[in-house]
Amino acid sequence: MKHIRNFCIIAHIDHGKSTLADRLLEVTRTVVGKDMQAQVLDNMDLERERGITIKSHAIQMDYTYQGEKYTLNLIDTPGHVDFAYEVSRSIAACEGALLIVDATQGIQAQTISNLYMAIEHDLEIIPIMNKMDMDNAMPEEVEDQIVELLGCKPEEIIRASGKTGMGVMEILDAIVERIKPPKGDPEAPLQCLIFDSVFNPFRGIITYMKIVNGCINTGDLVKFVNTGKQYNADEIGVLRLDMEPKKELKCGDVGYIISGIKNSKEVRVGDTITHVNNPCDSAIDGFEEVKPMVFAGIYPIDTDDFEDLRASIEKLQLNDAALTFQAESSIALGFGFRCGFLGMLHMEIVQERLDREFNMDVITTVPNVPYKIYTKKGDVLEVHNPSGMPDIMLIDHVEEPYIRASIITKTDFIGQIMTLCLGKRGELIKQEYISSNRIELIYDMPMGEIVFDFYDKLKSISKGYASFDYHMNGFRTSRLIKLDILLNGEPVDALSTLTHFDNAVTIGRRMCEKLKELIPRQQFEIAIQAAIGSKIIARETIKPVRKDVTAKCYGGDVSRKRKLLEKQKKGKKRMKQIGTVEVPQKAFMEVLKLD
């Protein structure tokens, strides 16, 4: 065990984690020849196209230091705030972390957030300044920022470059010297922590685990503590570039187990694996349950695909433990699922993966956040969907989730960023200068205001320089109301939204105008109305298509024309009473895009 080192790489998005991981794999000759390519560990097409890491990836390396051979287990993690759950799971499987800071950009919001997570788990932190080969690197300034943040000595910071390979040997030496070997008792009963899993169509579910105590052999009878199910360990091994089977895995190892599990409900991230004959006393304190922040309905385009969609989401959930879902139905869209995501990018990635990996064509409804509704009887309801809201007369008050947001930006953009945050009902808590031209702004903001386009607007205002990170900060009472859209007096449930009282009239008016453009004209008049309870706040009218019934009258008495027009009027009135208005699918999609 004293020759094992488990570590992960943490950083803000685009600070060069994956490139540096490539160099570590190259120097230790873990990946050679034709297998060596940029972003080796990012094995999803989607990750390569977007240049971001979505999944954390584990891989084992061998390194000889002062004549002794060491086993290094590396986990490369994502940097985007929406995938922070992947980072927390990687940190739980490690004893140390490489904190990478871009020498051209300095410390950013996600760097700080991931660092605090690592410190909470008592990990050894090795600070690294990456991209030192760049002309616009600011080593002295960034070094001061790291020393201030970590309280370390300047000589402890390793200067490196993922592109040129500078400093890579120093990093490997520092991993061996500074990071402690895993703690654990090889003689104790088996305890393994599940930190990830993936579905393989031929072999069933492959579970990734870290052995905390004891050891495991091929063919052992094991059980999963939470579910109580028993399995044979058909194959165990370590994670190299491909899976490498082993006869035995010892205490401190990170590896995988294949036991022919077909049902995705039987594997849970954070569960403990132990022997059936000599079980451990208690499960390992796993991970906290993930709390989804953005909810949206996912519906199959063809209603017959409902069961296929369920199977696809279950398989995807194995590989993405932050995704939650439950079945629901909508009058407009049929049967589908209410899914919970960690943010808008997470939602976009899930939609894209359903399309690419499972060939599922889906419709996603308007994203929203959970609200707590207190009724006059004293009951508390959690509502994710406006259609689940009780009658307005029964509601005492509504609470919405708030976040504590940290925005780090150059001083040039402070004014515009403050205006953006105030427009989203943000409250400035504090602002402090990190360096002479960088400032951190701390805001309390409603979650519902940031789920649509806040991140995009922040990036465009700051020319891509501002970084954004947030964590939940409880619920607060708000003046939220349900905005209904009526077509000829009939409410359309799929177009209902929960919104703040101050924004209701503007949103209602814009939705009515948009629907007027999108709904095709009928032979009768259609009234589109936006309503709060029984009060109408906006209206648009679609004029009817009419036939020229007087065309056959050549001259003659005017009363003949009037008689024909009156007859037409009665017909239109009768048609309006029995006619229904179909909202085309395109109209739903367009209206959902209104922020």
PDB file of C-alpha atoms in Angstrom, residues 38 46 48 52 95 113 155 179 184 274 310 351 379 397 414 463 509 511 532 541 589:
ATOM      1  CA  ALA A  38      -5.035  15.096 -27.576  1.00  0.00           C
ATOM      2  CA  LEU A  46     -19.162  15.267 -27.395  1.00  0.00           C
ATOM      3  CA  ARG A  48     -13.796  16.370 -28.037  1.00  0.00           C
ATOM      4  CA  ILE A  52     -14.673  20.280 -22.330  1.00  0.00           C
ATOM      5  CA  GLU A  95      -5.914  11.229  -0.995  1.00  0.00           C
ATOM      6  CA  SER A 113     -15.072  26.104  -5.282  1.00  0.00           C
ATOM      7  CA  GLU A 155       8.658  27.413  -3.805  1.00  0.00           C
ATOM      8  CA  ILE A 179       0.602  12.745  -1.246  1.00  0.00           C
ATOM      9  CA  GLY A 184      -6.866   1.064   5.258  1.00  0.00           C
ATOM     10  CA  THR A 274     -18.517  -6.295   0.786  1.00  0.00           C
ATOM     11  CA  ARG A 310     -37.374   5.114 -20.021  1.00  0.00           C
ATOM     12  CA  GLN A 351     -30.380  15.798 -24.409  1.00  0.00           C
ATOM     13  CA  ASP A 379     -49.435  22.144   4.359  1.00  0.00           C
ATOM     14  CA  HIS A 397     -47.228  32.198   0.395  1.00  0.00           C
ATOM     15  CA  ILE A 414     -18.007  45.748 -12.956  1.00  0.00           C
ATOM     16  CA  LYS A 463     -15.776  39.167 -23.351  1.00  0.00           C
ATOM     17  CA  ARG A 509     -47.725  40.228 -23.471  1.00  0.00           C
ATOM     18  CA  MET A 511     -46.165  35.217 -25.190  1.00  0.00           C
ATOM     19  CA  ILE A 532     -53.290  35.579 -13.549  1.00  0.00           C
ATOM     20  CA  THR A 541     -56.825  38.315 -31.530  1.00  0.00           C
ATOM     21  CA  MET A 589     -40.831  25.212 -28.984  1.00  0.00           C
TER      22      MET A 589
END
